[in-house]
Amino acid sequence: MTKTAFITGITGQDGSYLAELLLRKGYEVHGLIRRASTFNTSRIDHLYEDPHDRGVKMFLHYGDLSDGSRLAGLLAEINPDEVYNLAAQSHVRVSFDEPEHTGDVTGLGTTRMLEAVRRAGIDTRIYQASTSEMFGASPPPQAEDTPFYPRSPYGAAKVYSYWMTRNYREAYGMYAVNGILFNHESPRRGETFVTRKITRAVARIQAGTQHELYLGNLDAIRDWGYAPEYVEGMWRSLQADAPTDYVLATGVGITVEEFLAGAFEAAGLDWHNHVKFDERYLRPTEVDALIGDASKAERELGWKATVHGPELARLMVESDIQELAHEGRPWHDSVSLASWEA
Ligand code: NAP
Ligand code: G4F
C-alpha cells in the first residue's frame, strides 16, 4: 500500500530533503507552498512533476499556516498517513523584529495543524519540528527531560507548539511526536543562517567577488549536524510503535569562531583577514551553548549523526565554490544521500 505524507515547509531546507527521502521510499508526497510573487520552489524544482503526467507522486498545494480553514480542507481531502509540520518563521534574529508574526505562524500555526487533523477525524501520525532553541539558557548537555528556558520569540513560540503537540497526544490519543532537533545545516541552508552565510562568503572571497564578511557573536556554541541525516531521524520517529519525543543532535559543540576558521581553512584562507564585527547581528538575548544528548534516539530508533563540525564546514564550502562556478546547478547534485536510505 502506498503511504501518503503531507509536508508543510516543503520548500525549506528540511522539507526538500524530506520530500526526496519519502519519494525514494515510495510515498505519495503532498506539500504546502505559499503563494509568492517570485518563485520560492528552487529547493524542490528537481522533484516537480507535471500533474498532467501519469504516475505523479508529488503534489503541491497553496496554503499558509495562518489559514486554518485551508489546512482543515486539505487534511480532510488528502487524508495523509503522516504529517510533517516543518513550516515556520524559523529565523531567531528575525523573531525579535517580528514577534507577533512569529507567534502566529511558528506557534499558533501548529495548533491550526493539530486541530485540522483532529477535526478531520483522520488516522494520521504527526511530526512537529521542535527545536533546541527551546532549551535556551538551560546549560548543556540538553536531553528530552532538560527544562525549557527560551531566549527569543521564536524559542517561546516553539515551546508553545511543543506543549500543544503533547497536549493533543495526551488529550485525544493522537500519534503526535516532537522532534527536538539541534542545528542542522547543508548546502541548501538558508543564506542568512550563520553557517551558510560564512560558507557562501568563503566561496566569493576565494573567487575575488567579496572581500569582507560581517558577523555578530562568534562565541556561541552550537551542535551542528547535517540536514539529510536529520530528516531520516524525523521519518524514523514516526515509525516507532508508540509516540514519544526525541532529541536529534551530534553531541559535539563548537563555537561560531571554530566553524568560521574551519570554513576559511577549507578554501586555504585565514578568516582574520576578512571578518569584521557588526552589532546588527547581535540578539537582545543570546543562547550561549547548545549541545545535545541524542542517546534516546540512538537507543530506540537506531539513529546516530555522523557528520559534524569541520567536516560539515568543508562540505558546505565545497558546494558553494561549485555553485559559484556553475550557476544554476541543480540542488540534488550537491550531496550524496545514499548512505541514509533505510
Ligand atoms: P527553513 O529553511 O526556514 O524553511 C521554512 C519553511 O517554512 C519554508 O518552506 C517556508 O516557506 C515555510 N513557511 C514559512 N512561513 C510559512 C507560513 N506562514 N505558512 C506556510 N509555510 C511557511 O527551515 P528549515 O531549516 O528547513 O527548518 C524546518 C523546521 O524545523 C522549522 O520549523 C524550523 O523552525 C525547525 N528547526 C530547524 C532547525 C535547523 O537547524 N534547521 C533546528 C530545529 C528546528 P517559503 O519557502 O515560502 O519561505
Ligand atoms: O545560524 P543561526 O542564525 O542559528 P540559530 O539562532 O542557532 O537558530 C537555528 O537553529 C535552531 C536550532 O537550535 C533552529 F531552531 C532555528 O530555526 C535556526 O535554524 O545563529 C547561530 C549562532 C547564534 O549564536 C548567532 O548569534 O551564530 C551567531 N551569529 C553570529 N553572527 C550569527 C551571525 N547568526 C546569524 N544568523 N548571522 C550572523 O551574522
PDB file of N, CA and C in Angstrom, residues 197-281:
ATOM      1  N   LYS A 197      25.919  31.619   5.615  1.00  0.00           N
ATOM      2  CA  LYS A 197      26.422  32.980   5.379  1.00  0.00           C
ATOM      3  C   LYS A 197      27.947  32.925   5.271  1.00  0.00           C
ATOM      4  N   ILE A 198      28.557  32.132   6.153  1.00  0.00           N
ATOM      5  CA  ILE A 198      30.017  32.001   6.149  1.00  0.00           C
ATOM      6  C   ILE A 198      30.499  31.257   4.905  1.00  0.00           C
ATOM      7  N   THR A 199      29.888  30.109   4.595  1.00  0.00           N
ATOM      8  CA  THR A 199      30.436  29.297   3.501  1.00  0.00           C
ATOM      9  C   THR A 199      30.228  29.964   2.136  1.00  0.00           C
ATOM     10  N   ARG A 200      29.125  30.689   1.968  1.00  0.00           N
ATOM     11  CA  ARG A 200      28.930  31.450   0.717  1.00  0.00           C
ATOM     12  C   ARG A 200      29.968  32.557   0.604  1.00  0.00           C
ATOM     13  N   ALA A 201      30.237  33.208   1.743  1.00  0.00           N
ATOM     14  CA  ALA A 201      31.224  34.293   1.720  1.00  0.00           C
ATOM     15  C   ALA A 201      32.606  33.744   1.381  1.00  0.00           C
ATOM     16  N   VAL A 202      32.953  32.576   1.936  1.00  0.00           N
ATOM     17  CA  VAL A 202      34.257  31.969   1.647  1.00  0.00           C
ATOM     18  C   VAL A 202      34.403  31.754   0.137  1.00  0.00           C
ATOM     19  N   ALA A 203      33.354  31.216  -0.480  1.00  0.00           N
ATOM     20  CA  ALA A 203      33.407  30.955  -1.929  1.00  0.00           C
ATOM     21  C   ALA A 203      33.614  32.256  -2.701  1.00  0.00           C
ATOM     22  N   ARG A 204      32.915  33.297  -2.306  1.00  0.00           N
ATOM     23  CA  ARG A 204      33.022  34.577  -3.018  1.00  0.00           C
ATOM     24  C   ARG A 204      34.358  35.257  -2.762  1.00  0.00           C
ATOM     25  N   ILE A 205      34.851  35.137  -1.539  1.00  0.00           N
ATOM     26  CA  ILE A 205      36.158  35.736  -1.231  1.00  0.00           C
ATOM     27  C   ILE A 205      37.248  35.028  -2.040  1.00  0.00           C
ATOM     28  N   GLN A 206      37.133  33.708  -2.119  1.00  0.00           N
ATOM     29  CA  GLN A 206      38.123  32.963  -2.907  1.00  0.00           C
ATOM     30  C   GLN A 206      38.056  33.353  -4.386  1.00  0.00           C
ATOM     31  N   ALA A 207      36.834  33.624  -4.860  1.00  0.00           N
ATOM     32  CA  ALA A 207      36.667  33.998  -6.266  1.00  0.00           C
ATOM     33  C   ALA A 207      36.988  35.471  -6.512  1.00  0.00           C
ATOM     34  N   GLY A 208      37.212  36.221  -5.435  1.00  0.00           N
ATOM     35  CA  GLY A 208      37.584  37.639  -5.576  1.00  0.00           C
ATOM     36  C   GLY A 208      36.404  38.569  -5.764  1.00  0.00           C
ATOM     37  N   THR A 209      35.158  38.068  -5.548  1.00  0.00           N
ATOM     38  CA  THR A 209      33.991  38.949  -5.735  1.00  0.00           C
ATOM     39  C   THR A 209      33.490  39.533  -4.410  1.00  0.00           C
ATOM     40  N   GLN A 210      34.085  39.127  -3.303  1.00  0.00           N
ATOM     41  CA  GLN A 210      33.732  39.686  -1.982  1.00  0.00           C
ATOM     42  C   GLN A 210      35.023  39.762  -1.173  1.00  0.00           C
ATOM     43  N   HIS A 211      35.124  40.745  -0.297  1.00  0.00           N
ATOM     44  CA  HIS A 211      36.373  40.884   0.462  1.00  0.00           C
ATOM     45  C   HIS A 211      36.153  40.777   1.960  1.00  0.00           C
ATOM     46  N   GLU A 212      34.990  41.257   2.427  1.00  0.00           N
ATOM     47  CA  GLU A 212      34.731  41.276   3.861  1.00  0.00           C
ATOM     48  C   GLU A 212      33.456  40.513   4.191  1.00  0.00           C
ATOM     49  N   LEU A 213      33.435  40.000   5.412  1.00  0.00           N
ATOM     50  CA  LEU A 213      32.243  39.312   5.918  1.00  0.00           C
ATOM     51  C   LEU A 213      31.928  39.892   7.295  1.00  0.00           C
ATOM     52  N   TYR A 214      30.716  40.408   7.466  1.00  0.00           N
ATOM     53  CA  TYR A 214      30.304  40.994   8.739  1.00  0.00           C
ATOM     54  C   TYR A 214      29.495  39.985   9.546  1.00  0.00           C
ATOM     55  N   LEU A 215      29.921  39.757  10.782  1.00  0.00           N
ATOM     56  CA  LEU A 215      29.246  38.807  11.660  1.00  0.00           C
ATOM     57  C   LEU A 215      29.017  39.416  13.038  1.00  0.00           C
ATOM     58  N   GLY A 216      28.205  38.730  13.859  1.00  0.00           N
ATOM     59  CA  GLY A 216      27.958  39.161  15.238  1.00  0.00           C
ATOM     60  C   GLY A 216      28.759  38.338  16.226  1.00  0.00           C
ATOM     61  N   ASN A 217      28.062  37.679  17.147  1.00  0.00           N
ATOM     62  CA  ASN A 217      28.699  36.941  18.248  1.00  0.00           C
ATOM     63  C   ASN A 217      29.397  35.667  17.757  1.00  0.00           C
ATOM     64  N   LEU A 218      30.706  35.603  17.954  1.00  0.00           N
ATOM     65  CA  LEU A 218      31.465  34.428  17.495  1.00  0.00           C
ATOM     66  C   LEU A 218      31.659  33.397  18.606  1.00  0.00           C
ATOM     67  N   ASP A 219      31.194  33.714  19.822  1.00  0.00           N
ATOM     68  CA  ASP A 219      31.469  32.832  20.969  1.00  0.00           C
ATOM     69  C   ASP A 219      30.389  31.782  21.212  1.00  0.00           C
ATOM     70  N   ALA A 220      29.224  31.956  20.587  1.00  0.00           N
ATOM     71  CA  ALA A 220      28.131  30.997  20.824  1.00  0.00           C
ATOM     72  C   ALA A 220      28.555  29.599  20.377  1.00  0.00           C
ATOM     73  N   ILE A 221      28.118  28.611  21.159  1.00  0.00           N
ATOM     74  CA  ILE A 221      28.417  27.203  20.832  1.00  0.00           C
ATOM     75  C   ILE A 221      27.156  26.558  20.267  1.00  0.00           C
ATOM     76  N   ARG A 222      27.316  25.867  19.139  1.00  0.00           N
ATOM     77  CA  ARG A 222      26.200  25.138  18.545  1.00  0.00           C
ATOM     78  C   ARG A 222      26.639  23.721  18.220  1.00  0.00           C
ATOM     79  N   ASP A 223      25.637  22.848  18.196  1.00  0.00           N
ATOM     80  CA  ASP A 223      25.819  21.431  17.871  1.00  0.00           C
ATOM     81  C   ASP A 223      25.292  21.271  16.448  1.00  0.00           C
ATOM     82  N   TRP A 224      26.211  21.462  15.478  1.00  0.00           N
ATOM     83  CA  TRP A 224      25.787  21.499  14.073  1.00  0.00           C
ATOM     84  C   TRP A 224      25.893  20.123  13.426  1.00  0.00           C
ATOM     85  N   GLY A 225      24.765  19.630  12.902  1.00  0.00           N
ATOM     86  CA  GLY A 225      24.758  18.365  12.172  1.00  0.00           C
ATOM     87  C   GLY A 225      24.365  18.594  10.716  1.00  0.00           C
ATOM     88  N   TYR A 226      24.159  17.484  10.009  1.00  0.00           N
ATOM     89  CA  TYR A 226      23.960  17.506   8.564  1.00  0.00           C
ATOM     90  C   TYR A 226      22.495  17.188   8.256  1.00  0.00           C
ATOM     91  N   ALA A 227      21.784  18.118   7.622  1.00  0.00           N
ATOM     92  CA  ALA A 227      20.325  18.029   7.469  1.00  0.00           C
ATOM     93  C   ALA A 227      19.811  16.706   6.874  1.00  0.00           C
ATOM     94  N   PRO A 228      20.436  16.137   5.832  1.00  0.00           N
ATOM     95  CA  PRO A 228      19.880  14.874   5.294  1.00  0.00           C
ATOM     96  C   PRO A 228      19.816  13.770   6.347  1.00  0.00           C
ATOM     97  N   GLU A 229      20.750  13.758   7.287  1.00  0.00           N
ATOM     98  CA  GLU A 229      20.693  12.748   8.343  1.00  0.00           C
ATOM     99  C   GLU A 229      19.520  13.019   9.288  1.00  0.00           C
ATOM    100  N   TYR A 230      19.193  14.297   9.483  1.00  0.00           N
ATOM    101  CA  TYR A 230      18.140  14.656  10.438  1.00  0.00           C
ATOM    102  C   TYR A 230      16.744  14.349   9.887  1.00  0.00           C
ATOM    103  N   VAL A 231      16.554  14.477   8.568  1.00  0.00           N
ATOM    104  CA  VAL A 231      15.219  14.145   8.042  1.00  0.00           C
ATOM    105  C   VAL A 231      14.971  12.635   8.125  1.00  0.00           C
ATOM    106  N   GLU A 232      16.043  11.859   8.044  1.00  0.00           N
ATOM    107  CA  GLU A 232      15.894  10.404   8.271  1.00  0.00           C
ATOM    108  C   GLU A 232      15.408  10.170   9.711  1.00  0.00           C
ATOM    109  N   GLY A 233      15.954  10.932  10.657  1.00  0.00           N
ATOM    110  CA  GLY A 233      15.517  10.814  12.056  1.00  0.00           C
ATOM    111  C   GLY A 233      14.054  11.221  12.225  1.00  0.00           C
ATOM    112  N   MET A 234      13.627  12.243  11.477  1.00  0.00           N
ATOM    113  CA  MET A 234      12.204  12.643  11.539  1.00  0.00           C
ATOM    114  C   MET A 234      11.322  11.466  11.126  1.00  0.00           C
ATOM    115  N   TRP A 235      11.688  10.867   9.987  1.00  0.00           N
ATOM    116  CA  TRP A 235      10.870   9.757   9.475  1.00  0.00           C
ATOM    117  C   TRP A 235      10.860   8.600  10.480  1.00  0.00           C
ATOM    118  N   ARG A 236      12.038   8.271  11.006  1.00  0.00           N
ATOM    119  CA  ARG A 236      12.105   7.151  11.964  1.00  0.00           C
ATOM    120  C   ARG A 236      11.256   7.429  13.197  1.00  0.00           C
ATOM    121  N   SER A 237      11.173   8.686  13.616  1.00  0.00           N
ATOM    122  CA  SER A 237      10.420   8.978  14.839  1.00  0.00           C
ATOM    123  C   SER A 237       8.917   8.774  14.640  1.00  0.00           C
ATOM    124  N   LEU A 238       8.465   8.728  13.394  1.00  0.00           N
ATOM    125  CA  LEU A 238       7.040   8.427  13.138  1.00  0.00           C
ATOM    126  C   LEU A 238       6.805   6.932  12.877  1.00  0.00           C
ATOM    127  N   GLN A 239       7.874   6.145  12.866  1.00  0.00           N
ATOM    128  CA  GLN A 239       7.697   4.702  12.617  1.00  0.00           C
ATOM    129  C   GLN A 239       7.695   3.900  13.925  1.00  0.00           C
ATOM    130  N   ALA A 240       7.970   4.555  15.050  1.00  0.00           N
ATOM    131  CA  ALA A 240       8.018   3.840  16.331  1.00  0.00           C
ATOM    132  C   ALA A 240       6.620   3.327  16.700  1.00  0.00           C
ATOM    133  N   ASP A 241       6.569   2.285  17.527  1.00  0.00           N
ATOM    134  CA  ASP A 241       5.268   1.714  17.899  1.00  0.00           C
ATOM    135  C   ASP A 241       4.387   2.729  18.624  1.00  0.00           C
ATOM    136  N   ALA A 242       5.009   3.481  19.555  1.00  0.00           N
ATOM    137  CA  ALA A 242       4.232   4.448  20.342  1.00  0.00           C
ATOM    138  C   ALA A 242       4.849   5.845  20.177  1.00  0.00           C
ATOM    139  N   PRO A 243       3.995   6.891  20.220  1.00  0.00           N
ATOM    140  CA  PRO A 243       4.517   8.252  20.037  1.00  0.00           C
ATOM    141  C   PRO A 243       5.264   8.752  21.266  1.00  0.00           C
ATOM    142  N   THR A 244       6.440   9.313  21.033  1.00  0.00           N
ATOM    143  CA  THR A 244       7.210   9.929  22.111  1.00  0.00           C
ATOM    144  C   THR A 244       8.153  10.947  21.482  1.00  0.00           C
ATOM    145  N   ASP A 245       8.753  11.802  22.300  1.00  0.00           N
ATOM    146  CA  ASP A 245       9.573  12.900  21.775  1.00  0.00           C
ATOM    147  C   ASP A 245      11.055  12.515  21.750  1.00  0.00           C
ATOM    148  N   TYR A 246      11.774  13.021  20.741  1.00  0.00           N
ATOM    149  CA  TYR A 246      13.190  12.665  20.593  1.00  0.00           C
ATOM    150  C   TYR A 246      14.065  13.891  20.365  1.00  0.00           C
ATOM    151  N   VAL A 247      15.229  13.909  21.010  1.00  0.00           N
ATOM    152  CA  VAL A 247      16.290  14.860  20.670  1.00  0.00           C
ATOM    153  C   VAL A 247      17.117  14.247  19.535  1.00  0.00           C
ATOM    154  N   LEU A 248      17.417  15.055  18.511  1.00  0.00           N
ATOM    155  CA  LEU A 248      18.374  14.653  17.466  1.00  0.00           C
ATOM    156  C   LEU A 248      19.519  15.658  17.479  1.00  0.00           C
ATOM    157  N   ALA A 249      20.737  15.172  17.652  1.00  0.00           N
ATOM    158  CA  ALA A 249      21.905  16.045  17.774  1.00  0.00           C
ATOM    159  C   ALA A 249      23.152  15.221  17.492  1.00  0.00           C
ATOM    160  N   THR A 250      24.279  15.902  17.294  1.00  0.00           N
ATOM    161  CA  THR A 250      25.535  15.160  17.104  1.00  0.00           C
ATOM    162  C   THR A 250      26.226  14.888  18.435  1.00  0.00           C
ATOM    163  N   GLY A 251      25.949  15.726  19.454  1.00  0.00           N
ATOM    164  CA  GLY A 251      26.643  15.616  20.738  1.00  0.00           C
ATOM    165  C   GLY A 251      27.969  16.366  20.756  1.00  0.00           C
ATOM    166  N   VAL A 252      28.294  17.034  19.649  1.00  0.00           N
ATOM    167  CA  VAL A 252      29.559  17.778  19.566  1.00  0.00           C
ATOM    168  C   VAL A 252      29.234  19.267  19.393  1.00  0.00           C
ATOM    169  N   GLY A 253      29.757  20.090  20.294  1.00  0.00           N
ATOM    170  CA  GLY A 253      29.528  21.528  20.194  1.00  0.00           C
ATOM    171  C   GLY A 253      30.808  22.254  19.802  1.00  0.00           C
ATOM    172  N   ILE A 254      30.694  23.204  18.877  1.00  0.00           N
ATOM    173  CA  ILE A 254      31.842  24.070  18.558  1.00  0.00           C
ATOM    174  C   ILE A 254      31.349  25.511  18.505  1.00  0.00           C
ATOM    175  N   THR A 255      32.270  26.459  18.635  1.00  0.00           N
ATOM    176  CA  THR A 255      31.872  27.871  18.588  1.00  0.00           C
ATOM    177  C   THR A 255      31.688  28.311  17.132  1.00  0.00           C
ATOM    178  N   VAL A 256      30.988  29.450  16.987  1.00  0.00           N
ATOM    179  CA  VAL A 256      30.859  30.041  15.650  1.00  0.00           C
ATOM    180  C   VAL A 256      32.270  30.302  15.102  1.00  0.00           C
ATOM    181  N   GLU A 257      33.167  30.757  15.968  1.00  0.00           N
ATOM    182  CA  GLU A 257      34.543  31.053  15.518  1.00  0.00           C
ATOM    183  C   GLU A 257      35.239  29.788  14.994  1.00  0.00           C
ATOM    184  N   GLU A 258      35.019  28.663  15.662  1.00  0.00           N
ATOM    185  CA  GLU A 258      35.648  27.416  15.186  1.00  0.00           C
ATOM    186  C   GLU A 258      35.086  26.991  13.825  1.00  0.00           C
ATOM    187  N   PHE A 259      33.771  27.162  13.655  1.00  0.00           N
ATOM    188  CA  PHE A 259      33.184  26.833  12.341  1.00  0.00           C
ATOM    189  C   PHE A 259      33.773  27.759  11.275  1.00  0.00           C
ATOM    190  N   LEU A 260      33.865  29.038  11.634  1.00  0.00           N
ATOM    191  CA  LEU A 260      34.407  30.062  10.732  1.00  0.00           C
ATOM    192  C   LEU A 260      35.830  29.697  10.297  1.00  0.00           C
ATOM    193  N   ALA A 261      36.645  29.350  11.277  1.00  0.00           N
ATOM    194  CA  ALA A 261      38.045  29.008  10.990  1.00  0.00           C
ATOM    195  C   ALA A 261      38.114  27.792  10.063  1.00  0.00           C
ATOM    196  N   GLY A 262      37.292  26.783  10.352  1.00  0.00           N
ATOM    197  CA  GLY A 262      37.275  25.565   9.533  1.00  0.00           C
ATOM    198  C   GLY A 262      36.846  25.864   8.101  1.00  0.00           C
ATOM    199  N   ALA A 263      35.840  26.735   7.950  1.00  0.00           N
ATOM    200  CA  ALA A 263      35.334  27.051   6.608  1.00  0.00           C
ATOM    201  C   ALA A 263      36.393  27.807   5.795  1.00  0.00           C
ATOM    202  N   PHE A 264      37.043  28.791   6.410  1.00  0.00           N
ATOM    203  CA  PHE A 264      38.073  29.541   5.680  1.00  0.00           C
ATOM    204  C   PHE A 264      39.267  28.644   5.349  1.00  0.00           C
ATOM    205  N   GLU A 265      39.661  27.805   6.317  1.00  0.00           N
ATOM    206  CA  GLU A 265      40.781  26.880   6.076  1.00  0.00           C
ATOM    207  C   GLU A 265      40.495  25.956   4.895  1.00  0.00           C
ATOM    208  N   ALA A 266      39.234  25.526   4.774  1.00  0.00           N
ATOM    209  CA  ALA A 266      38.868  24.608   3.690  1.00  0.00           C
ATOM    210  C   ALA A 266      39.145  25.214   2.317  1.00  0.00           C
ATOM    211  N   ALA A 267      39.200  26.549   2.258  1.00  0.00           N
ATOM    212  CA  ALA A 267      39.495  27.217   0.980  1.00  0.00           C
ATOM    213  C   ALA A 267      40.899  27.823   0.985  1.00  0.00           C
ATOM    214  N   GLY A 268      41.707  27.438   1.989  1.00  0.00           N
ATOM    215  CA  GLY A 268      43.082  27.942   2.057  1.00  0.00           C
ATOM    216  C   GLY A 268      43.158  29.409   2.447  1.00  0.00           C
ATOM    217  N   LEU A 269      42.169  29.885   3.227  1.00  0.00           N
ATOM    218  CA  LEU A 269      42.120  31.303   3.615  1.00  0.00           C
ATOM    219  C   LEU A 269      42.202  31.438   5.133  1.00  0.00           C
ATOM    220  N   ASP A 270      42.581  32.645   5.592  1.00  0.00           N
ATOM    221  CA  ASP A 270      42.633  32.943   7.024  1.00  0.00           C
ATOM    222  C   ASP A 270      41.497  33.932   7.342  1.00  0.00           C
ATOM    223  N   TRP A 271      40.561  33.520   8.200  1.00  0.00           N
ATOM    224  CA  TRP A 271      39.373  34.357   8.450  1.00  0.00           C
ATOM    225  C   TRP A 271      39.736  35.722   9.052  1.00  0.00           C
ATOM    226  N   HIS A 272      40.858  35.782   9.797  1.00  0.00           N
ATOM    227  CA  HIS A 272      41.236  37.049  10.436  1.00  0.00           C
ATOM    228  C   HIS A 272      41.400  38.184   9.413  1.00  0.00           C
ATOM    229  N   ASN A 273      41.718  37.815   8.179  1.00  0.00           N
ATOM    230  CA  ASN A 273      41.942  38.843   7.146  1.00  0.00           C
ATOM    231  C   ASN A 273      40.644  39.363   6.536  1.00  0.00           C
ATOM    232  N   HIS A 274      39.528  38.746   6.862  1.00  0.00           N
ATOM    233  CA  HIS A 274      38.294  39.090   6.131  1.00  0.00           C
ATOM    234  C   HIS A 274      37.083  39.390   7.017  1.00  0.00           C
ATOM    235  N   VAL A 275      37.076  38.930   8.262  1.00  0.00           N
ATOM    236  CA  VAL A 275      35.846  39.025   9.058  1.00  0.00           C
ATOM    237  C   VAL A 275      35.828  40.280   9.926  1.00  0.00           C
ATOM    238  N   LYS A 276      34.699  40.980   9.889  1.00  0.00           N
ATOM    239  CA  LYS A 276      34.515  42.176  10.708  1.00  0.00           C
ATOM    240  C   LYS A 276      33.260  42.018  11.556  1.00  0.00           C
ATOM    241  N   PHE A 277      33.244  42.762  12.660  1.00  0.00           N
ATOM    242  CA  PHE A 277      32.107  42.689  13.589  1.00  0.00           C
ATOM    243  C   PHE A 277      31.054  43.721  13.213  1.00  0.00           C
ATOM    244  N   ASP A 278      29.780  43.325  13.251  1.00  0.00           N
ATOM    245  CA  ASP A 278      28.679  44.278  13.088  1.00  0.00           C
ATOM    246  C   ASP A 278      27.632  43.971  14.154  1.00  0.00           C
ATOM    247  N   GLU A 279      27.369  44.959  15.001  1.00  0.00           N
ATOM    248  CA  GLU A 279      26.458  44.701  16.128  1.00  0.00           C
ATOM    249  C   GLU A 279      25.026  44.425  15.691  1.00  0.00           C
ATOM    250  N   ARG A 280      24.698  44.722  14.435  1.00  0.00           N
ATOM    251  CA  ARG A 280      23.318  44.458  13.995  1.00  0.00           C
ATOM    252  C   ARG A 280      22.997  42.962  14.017  1.00  0.00           C
ATOM    253  N   TYR A 281      24.046  42.124  14.030  1.00  0.00           N
ATOM    254  CA  TYR A 281      23.807  40.679  14.042  1.00  0.00           C
ATOM    255  C   TYR A 281      23.751  40.087  15.452  1.00  0.00           C
TER     256      TYR A 281
END
